[in-house]
Amino acid sequence: MGKKITIEPVTRVEGHGKVTININDKGEVEQSRLHIVEFRGFERFVQGRPYWEAPVLVQRLCGICPVSHHLASAKAIDVIVGAGTGTGLTPAGEKMRRLMHYGQIFQSHSLHFFHLAAPDLLFGYDSDPALRNVIGIAMANKELAVQAVLMRKFGQEIIKATAGKKIHGTGAIPGGINKNLSVAERDSFLKAADPNNADYMVKWAQGALDFFKGYYKKNKDFIDNFSYFPSNHMSLVRKDGALDLYHGVLRAVDADGRKVLHDVDYQDYLKYIREEVKSWSYMKFPYMMSMGKEKGWYRVGPLARLNTADFIPSPIAQKEFEEYKSLTGKVNNRCMHTHWARLIETIHAAEMIRDLLNDSDLQSDNLVTSGTRQARGVGVIEAPRGTLFHEYSVNNNDQITECNMIVSTTNNNEPMNRAVNFVAKAMMNGKKEITEGMMNAVEVAIRAYDPCLSCATHAYGQMPLEITLIDPNGMILDKKAK
Amino acid sequence: MKILIYGFGNPGRQDDGLGIFFAEELEAWAAGEKLEGLTFDSNYQLNAEDALMLKENDIVIFSDAAAKQEEPYKFRQIQAGDKISFSTHSMSPESLLAFCWEMYSKKPLTFIMSIKAKEWDINGELTNEARANMNMALEFIKPMLKTPYLFTTPNN
């Protein structure tokens, strides 16, 4: 008898998704799918609202990466107010936004490493889930846990100083920013006693990468081969090919490193990217039109960014990038190397924060610019999880008439499905029930992409993970929760 | 006695903001009453860095929206380590308390005020039902904040 296995994570913040694995009568995995309920109502919600409200309104979408939505929206609205497509802001306007963005990257990447990756690395992927978390880290390695707390706090404080507050920040406004960074604020980050300063954050970010590399030396086979499959990779890059998480042109390379999207202006993204609708999923499947639906899907995020970028414009991260490239080749399709790439980006973010804090432009009062009003604008940013698109059209009454977003997790929809399929085939063939190891493996494969399921409705008391076994007639064969 | 009231949720998702609105309303009331020793904060979700605030307080009250709850509000003490599973981008109050204990050997008397929610749409306004539930929760907690020793009585 064939049966369907459902793994249904219901998380507090990220909405919910589930994995279904269809097994045939021989016990072989026939098909596996990751179902994510993507919230699409927002695009209708903003219709009719004044365009200048958008950068604040969009933060209602998600409590995980509100800064990314805030900035992508602000960049799109910049175009509408005639402030240019990412490079027309005043130096203070652009640099304050960059500082906010790198603060977000730093705290988000730190969260992922210390809370999601490090417990797996420290205790092993098959260890007791009760230990495989940040509390387990605190019990086993207090120094790592201290770093987790203070790196997160540092990033959060950068966001607060630039966005104005922790919830629904207002820092980025059409054409610029609404505040500069005071000398006192700057010094609180640069001159605070160790370890609460920018220099120490760079050092700790290096330590986190060293921790990963130590694990990699002992577990090379697993890190290299778990959920490994070829794909295209897409991200923004600076015009000279540098890694740039705030602004640039769109570049994609294929699984062999050949450019397949040639540094194009993201204002024209609809010429290059389409979203496919599949009947079994609420979430769309983006692809590059030039390669078609079957071959045009791509990965976004840290792994993709280090495949598209030619170099990293900060010295310590660049040195690590060179070592990473020398070991992984021209293009890297190894899923678990996403952790490695993410930690190199964490160092880069810390270096950028330190350098920006030392830039006197942040104390300028010249915060906003404007120009000739436009009817449409696109804003793209490299969010922690990958490329994030916002597009708005407005009418003569300054009301938003159309809105489209492609969030990072949507861009990674097909790769995450491939990752789940890889794990299911590797671990479930011939198995008749869900094991803890299988659940862990699915989690590990999905976690590498750090998905943020954008329907952020949530409440106290929900279960984090539920597994249901269903036969072809809809009968529940087994149900597990943790 | 130092007391922290910490609301969490997304105030842009209608009743999901109950915990935050609760903390904000309480802060405004406490200012009028000139109560001392109270700290208020809020965020989208709880995370490890919040342990830094927990360790500085004798009593912590988390407030949040509740999806699966019959009562308009429920106020109960929580223990560290009740829920230590963690696989997402946030921590539960119980796991945060456990983390605080592991890190700083501090375990403030910690409660959660869960308030029954109704709608989770993209909207900054609470539903009337949720607001009524929140008002009941506020009326319950206000006398206790004026007389903090009540938090240590057995019924809590």
XYZ file of C-alpha atoms in Angstrom:
638
model
C 0.000 0.000 0.000
C 1.378 3.396 -0.930
C 1.329 6.111 1.643
C 1.943 9.797 2.095
C 4.135 11.188 4.845
C 3.488 14.722 5.940
C 5.936 16.790 7.947
C 4.175 19.896 9.088
C 6.155 22.540 10.893
C 3.891 25.107 12.489
C 6.170 27.779 13.732
C 5.414 30.764 15.855
C 6.697 33.450 13.602
C 7.110 32.142 10.140
C 3.665 30.973 9.213
C 3.683 27.345 8.293
C 4.820 24.861 5.722
C 4.675 21.125 5.385
C 6.525 18.393 3.606
C 4.695 15.563 1.895
C 6.526 12.475 0.745
C 4.693 10.007 -1.435
C 5.901 6.454 -1.172
C 4.849 3.701 -3.570
C 3.951 0.094 -2.782
C 7.616 -0.891 -2.927
C 8.495 1.615 -0.262
C 10.372 3.865 -2.670
C 10.022 7.641 -2.613
C 8.097 8.654 -5.704
C 7.701 12.334 -5.052
C 8.317 14.869 -2.309
C 7.102 18.395 -2.024
C 7.575 21.324 0.297
C 4.306 23.201 0.674
C 4.623 26.720 1.978
C 1.654 28.933 2.594
C 2.813 32.232 1.241
C 0.817 35.263 2.220
C -0.168 37.129 -0.946
C -2.804 39.458 0.428
C -0.349 42.210 1.108
C -0.065 43.235 -2.517
C -3.789 43.990 -2.533
C -3.653 45.614 0.875
C -1.331 48.420 -0.238
C -3.441 49.301 -3.272
C -4.990 52.717 -2.742
C -2.539 53.681 0.012
C -0.265 56.739 -0.472
C 3.084 55.604 -1.817
C 5.079 57.232 0.971
C 3.471 54.905 3.496
C 4.817 51.795 1.776
C 8.249 51.521 3.483
C 6.556 51.411 6.903
C 3.509 49.388 5.879
C 5.542 46.569 4.360
C 7.082 45.775 7.716
C 3.726 44.294 8.675
C 4.604 41.407 6.400
C 7.153 39.802 8.607
C 8.742 40.037 12.018
C 11.869 38.229 10.895
C 13.271 40.547 8.233
C 11.272 43.792 8.465
C 14.373 45.864 7.674
C 14.801 44.117 4.326
C 11.213 44.898 3.333
C 11.585 48.438 4.663
C 14.660 49.094 2.511
C 13.501 47.296 -0.647
C 10.288 49.283 -0.519
C 12.122 52.559 0.139
C 14.403 51.903 -2.846
C 11.363 51.413 -5.092
C 9.738 54.589 -3.768
C 13.034 56.463 -4.340
C 12.539 55.810 -8.041
C 8.980 57.142 -7.883
C 10.041 60.418 -6.230
C 12.809 60.823 -8.804
C 15.652 60.164 -6.377
C 17.306 57.711 -8.741
C 17.680 53.975 -8.862
C 19.886 53.288 -5.877
C 22.706 55.727 -6.456
C 20.960 59.085 -6.392
C 20.660 59.563 -2.653
C 22.788 61.928 -0.613
C 25.881 60.272 0.897
C 24.263 60.363 4.346
C 21.029 58.915 3.000
C 22.696 55.995 1.274
C 25.226 55.267 4.014
C 22.678 55.334 6.838
C 20.580 52.854 4.898
C 23.613 50.681 4.263
C 24.454 50.753 7.957
C 20.886 49.682 8.770
C 21.091 46.912 6.193
C 24.443 45.553 7.331
C 23.162 45.662 10.905
C 20.243 43.503 9.779
C 22.522 41.114 7.879
C 24.862 40.846 10.869
C 22.174 40.060 13.431
C 20.256 37.728 11.110
C 23.319 35.749 10.020
C 24.499 35.576 13.639
C 21.096 34.274 14.679
C 21.201 31.615 12.015
C 24.681 30.482 12.920
C 24.370 30.378 16.693
C 20.768 29.200 16.923
C 20.286 26.956 13.922
C 23.677 25.869 12.588
C 26.008 25.793 15.604
C 23.840 23.421 17.690
C 23.863 20.965 14.806
C 27.609 21.336 14.378
C 28.373 21.138 18.092
C 26.136 18.198 18.979
C 25.633 16.460 15.652
C 22.600 16.399 13.404
C 21.262 13.208 14.984
C 21.599 14.343 18.578
C 18.743 14.870 21.034
C 16.657 17.844 19.846
C 16.256 18.879 23.481
C 19.951 19.705 23.466
C 20.294 20.794 19.852
C 19.434 24.439 20.474
C 20.885 27.616 21.870
C 20.265 26.468 25.451
C 22.331 23.393 24.711
C 25.017 25.730 23.417
C 24.886 27.678 26.691
C 25.326 24.458 28.641
C 28.160 23.112 26.496
C 30.045 26.186 25.342
C 29.241 29.343 27.262
C 31.697 31.455 25.294
C 29.819 30.727 22.068
C 26.534 31.544 23.778
C 27.865 34.876 25.052
C 28.833 35.708 21.497
C 25.355 34.737 20.290
C 23.739 37.139 22.720
C 26.053 40.076 22.163
C 26.346 39.785 18.371
C 22.566 39.703 18.079
C 22.254 42.647 20.435
C 24.875 44.642 18.535
C 23.021 44.166 15.248
C 19.691 45.010 16.856
C 21.106 48.202 18.342
C 22.475 49.250 14.922
C 18.989 48.767 13.499
C 17.414 50.757 16.317
C 19.882 53.629 15.836
C 19.265 53.830 12.082
C 15.611 52.785 11.744
C 14.520 54.711 14.827
C 12.940 51.814 16.726
C 12.815 48.051 16.945
C 9.272 47.586 15.630
C 8.054 49.179 12.412
C 11.092 51.385 11.920
C 10.708 54.646 10.052
C 14.323 55.463 9.123
C 14.151 55.033 5.340
C 11.815 57.548 3.729
C 11.215 58.401 0.051
C 14.465 59.836 -1.274
C 16.604 59.224 1.789
C 16.589 58.835 5.528
C 14.881 60.723 8.367
C 17.827 60.960 10.744
C 21.576 60.918 10.805
C 23.774 59.122 13.314
C 24.766 61.288 16.246
C 28.336 61.275 17.505
C 27.114 59.729 20.751
C 25.361 56.923 18.873
C 28.437 56.361 16.720
C 30.727 56.197 19.733
C 28.416 53.757 21.486
C 29.276 51.295 18.742
C 32.901 52.225 18.104
C 34.215 53.030 21.565
C 32.216 50.799 23.876
C 34.267 48.627 26.188
C 35.184 45.203 24.862
C 33.413 43.173 23.622
C 30.512 45.510 22.760
C 32.204 47.384 19.916
C 32.542 47.040 16.157
C 36.142 45.785 16.232
C 35.178 42.968 18.540
C 32.250 42.034 16.328
C 34.655 41.565 13.413
C 36.834 39.381 15.612
C 33.912 37.268 16.817
C 32.598 36.866 13.281
C 36.015 35.480 12.344
C 35.804 33.139 15.327
C 32.449 31.822 14.172
C 33.902 31.045 10.748
C 36.909 29.328 12.326
C 34.486 27.208 14.344
C 32.746 26.137 11.151
C 36.003 25.428 9.340
C 37.130 23.257 12.235
C 33.945 21.226 11.900
C 34.377 21.048 8.127
C 37.837 19.517 8.429
C 36.416 16.660 10.468
C 33.174 16.246 8.514
C 34.161 17.103 4.962
C 32.214 14.310 3.331
C 28.939 15.289 4.981
C 29.301 19.023 4.393
C 30.357 18.518 0.788
C 27.746 15.994 -0.208
C 24.604 16.425 1.879
C 21.848 17.769 -0.372
C 24.256 18.547 -3.183
C 22.695 19.321 -6.555
C 23.499 21.665 -9.442
C 21.571 24.884 -9.991
C 21.715 28.400 -11.349
C 22.556 31.163 -8.877
C 21.326 34.768 -8.865
C 22.026 37.943 -6.888
C 22.786 41.606 -7.081
C 26.432 42.487 -7.670
C 28.059 45.893 -7.765
C 28.760 47.129 -11.290
C 32.413 46.112 -10.952
C 31.419 42.607 -9.844
C 31.914 43.144 -6.103
C 29.613 41.622 -3.519
C 27.108 44.344 -2.633
C 24.119 43.524 -0.476
C 22.442 46.935 -0.762
C 22.557 47.857 -4.433
C 23.783 46.703 -7.825
C 22.814 44.966 -11.035
C 21.289 41.520 -11.414
C 23.676 38.737 -12.321
C 23.100 34.991 -12.615
C 25.479 32.144 -13.329
C 24.678 28.555 -14.216
C 25.832 25.424 -12.409
C 29.195 25.637 -14.204
C 29.754 29.291 -13.485
C 28.817 30.681 -16.911
C 26.971 33.999 -16.814
C 23.361 33.552 -17.849
C 22.073 36.926 -16.692
C 24.491 39.655 -17.640
C 24.488 42.426 -15.043
C 21.092 43.853 -15.957
C 19.223 46.792 -14.445
C 16.671 45.427 -11.978
C 14.164 48.073 -13.024
C 13.659 45.721 -15.990
C 13.434 42.527 -13.943
C 10.176 41.510 -15.600
C 12.045 41.144 -18.886
C 14.126 38.398 -17.340
C 12.173 36.750 -14.535
C 8.772 35.106 -14.436
C 6.901 33.288 -11.675
C 5.278 29.934 -12.409
C 2.137 28.875 -10.562
C 1.826 25.199 -9.642
C -1.499 23.724 -8.628
C -0.164 22.008 -5.491
C 1.601 25.015 -3.972
C 0.498 28.423 -2.734
C 4.007 29.694 -3.338
C 5.126 30.603 -6.863
C 8.207 29.263 -8.612
C 10.392 31.985 -10.184
C 12.588 31.238 -13.190
C 14.725 33.015 -15.763
C 12.755 33.367 -18.972
C 15.780 32.898 -21.201
C 16.266 29.357 -19.862
C 12.610 28.361 -19.498
C 10.645 26.907 -16.599
C 12.478 23.596 -16.446
C 16.041 24.899 -16.455
C 15.676 28.530 -15.441
C 15.123 28.134 -11.670
C 17.853 29.454 -9.442
C 19.137 29.737 -5.898
C 19.483 33.006 -3.996
C 21.193 33.789 -0.695
C 24.740 33.485 0.623
C 25.774 30.510 -1.526
C 24.445 32.167 -4.676
C 26.003 35.530 -3.830
C 29.479 34.065 -3.443
C 28.985 32.347 -6.800
C 27.980 35.505 -8.658
C 30.377 37.983 -7.037
C 33.928 38.352 -8.351
C 35.305 39.648 -5.060
C 34.351 41.022 -1.647
C 35.216 44.672 -0.990
C 36.435 44.269 2.598
C 39.840 42.766 3.381
C 39.181 40.017 5.932
C 36.104 38.693 4.149
C 37.988 38.846 0.836
C 40.795 36.731 2.258
C 38.274 34.160 3.447
C 36.514 34.336 0.075
C 39.775 33.488 -1.681
C 40.325 30.463 0.551
C 36.703 29.370 0.068
C 37.039 29.686 -3.703
C 40.333 27.816 -3.770
C 38.679 24.877 -2.031
C 35.270 24.924 -3.670
C 36.019 25.938 -7.263
C 34.574 28.462 -9.632
C 30.977 27.743 -8.719
C 29.702 26.003 -5.608
C 26.532 23.888 -5.714
C 26.973 22.294 -2.294
C 23.971 23.096 -0.120
C 25.758 22.878 3.224
C 28.418 25.309 2.058
C 25.686 27.922 2.427
C 26.678 28.024 6.107
C 30.268 28.736 5.107
C 29.216 31.479 2.705
C 26.891 32.979 5.318
C 29.733 33.257 7.821
C 31.995 34.965 5.280
C 29.165 37.436 4.724
C 28.877 37.918 8.477
C 32.510 39.019 8.568
C 31.861 41.308 5.604
C 28.843 42.841 7.340
C 30.887 43.476 10.500
C 33.669 45.093 8.479
C 31.180 47.262 6.592
C 29.517 48.348 9.847
C 32.896 49.304 11.327
C 33.927 51.223 8.221
C 30.598 53.019 7.901
C 30.705 54.052 11.553
C 34.035 55.713 10.857
C 32.564 57.688 7.930
C 31.729 61.302 8.849
C 29.017 61.419 6.174
C 26.760 59.736 8.729
C 26.746 62.972 10.744
C 25.633 65.082 7.765
C 22.260 66.824 7.842
C 21.791 66.457 4.087
C 19.458 63.490 4.303
C 16.907 63.606 1.467
C 16.858 64.184 -2.261
C 14.150 64.178 -4.931
C 13.656 64.720 -8.655
C 11.137 64.155 -11.396
C 8.184 62.087 -10.286
C 7.845 58.642 -11.917
C 4.843 56.335 -12.222
C 6.656 53.093 -11.387
C 9.588 51.991 -9.289
C 11.393 48.758 -8.501
C 13.519 48.225 -5.418
C 15.787 45.217 -5.017
C 17.982 44.335 -2.097
C 19.999 41.321 -1.008
C 18.150 40.337 2.156
C 19.858 37.898 4.525
C 18.076 35.027 2.797
C 18.539 36.316 -0.748
C 17.257 38.632 -3.426
C 14.096 40.558 -2.537
C 12.053 42.398 -5.180
C 9.494 45.153 -4.542
C 7.649 46.886 -7.378
C 5.047 49.646 -7.143
C 2.975 51.627 -9.653
C 1.252 54.834 -8.568
C -1.436 57.097 -10.047
C -1.605 60.893 -10.236
C -3.218 61.002 -6.792
C -0.072 59.417 -5.296
C -1.945 56.193 -4.577
C -0.381 52.795 -5.133
C -2.258 51.063 -7.947
C -0.160 47.914 -8.270
C 2.369 46.103 -6.158
C 4.424 42.986 -6.774
C 6.935 41.305 -4.514
C 9.186 38.320 -4.930
C 10.601 37.455 -1.531
C 13.822 35.539 -0.965
C 12.089 32.373 0.198
C 9.963 32.368 -2.965
C 13.113 32.684 -5.066
C 14.424 29.601 -3.235
C 11.195 27.633 -3.585
C 12.415 25.189 -6.228
C 15.854 24.672 -4.610
C 14.216 23.914 -1.255
C 11.955 21.397 -2.963
C 15.002 19.808 -4.581
C 16.745 19.678 -1.213
C 13.781 17.929 0.427
C 13.602 15.484 -2.463
C 17.305 14.732 -2.130
C 16.931 13.947 1.559
C 13.732 11.955 1.116
C 15.277 9.695 -1.509
C 18.455 9.271 0.490
C 16.747 8.431 3.775
C 13.219 7.197 3.162
C 13.553 4.566 0.456
C 12.524 1.278 1.981
C 11.441 2.859 5.270
C 7.932 2.485 6.599
C 7.866 5.054 9.349
C 9.240 8.462 10.141
C 12.410 8.391 12.174
C 13.950 11.174 14.214
C 16.961 11.077 11.895
C 14.785 11.580 8.867
C 13.000 14.517 10.476
C 16.329 16.058 11.387
C 17.673 15.608 7.868
C 14.684 17.360 6.325
C 15.064 20.180 8.814
C 18.782 20.485 8.102
C 18.212 20.598 4.340
C 15.571 23.313 4.610
C 17.414 25.251 7.312
C 20.399 25.798 5.040
C 18.201 28.216 3.107
C 17.088 29.895 6.340
C 13.560 30.222 4.965
C 11.269 32.875 6.293
C 7.709 31.938 5.524
C 6.284 35.347 5.031
C 2.799 34.753 6.351
C 3.739 35.887 9.802
C 0.616 35.062 11.760
C 1.427 33.418 14.991
C 0.422 32.956 18.582
C 1.487 31.544 21.869
C 1.046 27.823 22.288
C 1.495 26.421 18.794
C 3.529 23.305 18.129
C 6.787 23.769 16.241
C 6.789 20.510 14.309
C 4.198 17.910 13.445
C 4.505 14.812 11.308
C 1.542 12.908 9.930
C 1.519 9.693 7.966
C -1.426 9.426 5.610
C -2.421 6.591 3.301
C -3.850 7.148 -0.200
C -7.357 7.097 1.248
C -6.616 9.928 3.641
C -6.334 7.729 6.711
C -3.766 8.848 9.255
C -1.278 6.029 9.749
C 1.029 7.797 12.170
C 1.375 11.198 13.754
C 4.346 12.657 15.549
C 4.990 16.077 16.965
C 7.915 17.774 18.610
C 11.501 45.291 43.196
C 12.202 45.543 39.458
C 9.509 44.391 37.062
C 9.791 44.006 33.268
C 6.660 43.932 31.099
C 7.567 42.625 27.656
C 5.004 42.419 24.836
C 5.720 40.501 21.682
C 4.004 39.926 18.336
C 3.480 41.809 15.087
C 1.259 44.872 15.616
C 0.773 45.060 11.852
C -1.070 41.745 11.874
C -4.192 42.779 13.724
C -4.727 40.821 16.970
C -1.198 39.454 16.780
C -0.230 42.810 18.273
C -2.215 42.167 21.487
C 0.902 41.562 23.562
C 2.518 44.787 22.396
C -0.615 46.910 22.784
C -1.050 45.460 26.271
C 2.475 46.549 27.232
C 1.984 49.995 25.701
C -1.342 50.610 27.439
C 0.155 49.486 30.713
C 3.142 51.773 30.272
C 0.882 54.788 29.718
C -1.182 53.892 32.779
C 1.908 53.310 34.966
C 3.286 56.721 33.967
C 0.039 58.352 35.115
C 0.155 56.423 38.360
C 3.836 57.341 38.815
C 4.713 53.741 39.587
C 8.399 53.028 40.026
C 10.518 50.014 39.238
C 8.700 49.125 36.026
C 10.412 48.663 32.639
C 8.507 48.159 29.412
C 9.738 46.723 26.127
C 8.391 44.979 23.059
C 9.538 43.243 19.904
C 8.295 41.042 17.089
C 9.547 37.939 18.865
C 11.749 36.831 21.716
C 15.354 35.976 21.179
C 18.548 35.174 23.028
C 19.623 38.773 23.570
C 16.493 39.350 25.649
C 18.139 37.316 28.405
C 20.194 40.436 29.109
C 17.004 42.221 30.201
C 15.568 39.282 32.068
C 18.577 38.975 34.307
C 18.190 42.570 35.467
C 14.666 42.064 36.826
C 13.005 40.332 39.772
C 9.693 39.773 37.996
C 9.065 39.438 34.259
C 5.644 39.524 32.619
C 5.462 38.489 28.964
C 2.322 39.385 27.050
C 1.268 37.728 23.822
C -1.723 36.912 21.647
C -3.254 33.454 22.022
C -4.853 31.562 19.165
C -6.002 28.444 20.970
C -7.452 29.628 24.240
C -10.997 29.704 25.601
C -10.515 32.306 28.321
C -10.368 36.025 27.379
C -7.000 36.133 29.101
C -4.868 33.752 31.070
C -2.169 34.730 33.528
C 0.156 32.052 34.750
C 3.635 31.545 36.003
C 6.033 29.740 33.726
C 9.055 27.666 34.544
C 12.389 27.546 32.799
C 12.875 24.635 30.500
C 9.232 23.780 29.908
C 9.690 24.230 26.213
C 13.274 24.136 25.148
C 12.804 22.849 21.626
C 13.919 25.507 19.250
C 14.026 25.226 15.530
C 12.885 28.594 14.287
C 13.896 32.217 14.439
C 12.423 32.854 17.852
C 12.402 31.524 21.401
C 9.518 30.724 23.702
C 9.310 32.534 27.069
C 10.112 29.241 28.792
C 13.196 28.614 26.698
C 14.358 32.194 27.147
C 14.063 31.773 30.900
C 16.051 28.555 30.707
C 18.662 30.308 28.590
C 18.883 33.159 31.121
C 19.477 30.632 33.884
C 22.184 28.827 31.950
C 23.923 32.034 30.979
C 23.608 34.218 34.042
C 22.329 31.977 36.832
C 19.359 34.325 37.135
C 15.783 33.154 37.125
C 13.301 35.999 37.663
C 9.779 35.134 38.705
C 8.237 34.947 35.247
C 4.639 35.039 34.069
C 2.869 35.067 30.766
C -0.297 36.995 30.075
C -1.865 35.332 27.044
C -4.788 37.238 25.570
C -7.314 35.605 23.296
C -7.070 36.843 19.692
C -9.545 36.569 16.869
C -8.140 37.857 13.561
C -4.634 37.830 12.087
C -5.081 39.936 8.971
C -2.783 42.696 7.741
C -4.272 45.491 9.759
C -2.937 47.648 12.544
C -6.236 47.724 14.469
C -7.281 45.194 17.067
C -10.690 43.565 16.683
C -13.316 44.687 19.176
C -13.304 41.263 20.800
C -9.546 41.279 21.233
C -9.583 44.794 22.649
C -12.251 43.783 25.157
C -10.143 40.798 26.177
C -7.102 43.018 26.536
C -9.015 45.495 28.685
C -10.008 42.674 31.039
C -6.376 41.587 31.223
C -5.320 45.145 32.000
C -7.830 45.466 34.810
C -6.558 42.209 36.261
C -2.909 43.177 36.228
C -3.059 46.815 37.342
C -3.722 46.153 41.063
C -0.911 43.633 41.075
C 1.576 46.135 39.691
C 0.601 48.510 42.465
C 1.199 45.738 44.997
C 3.934 43.549 43.563
C 4.014 41.150 46.498
C 0.781 39.740 45.026
C 2.904 38.096 42.336
C 4.423 35.842 44.918
C 1.141 34.513 46.317
C 0.366 30.836 45.667
C -2.574 31.472 43.312
C -0.260 33.000 40.775
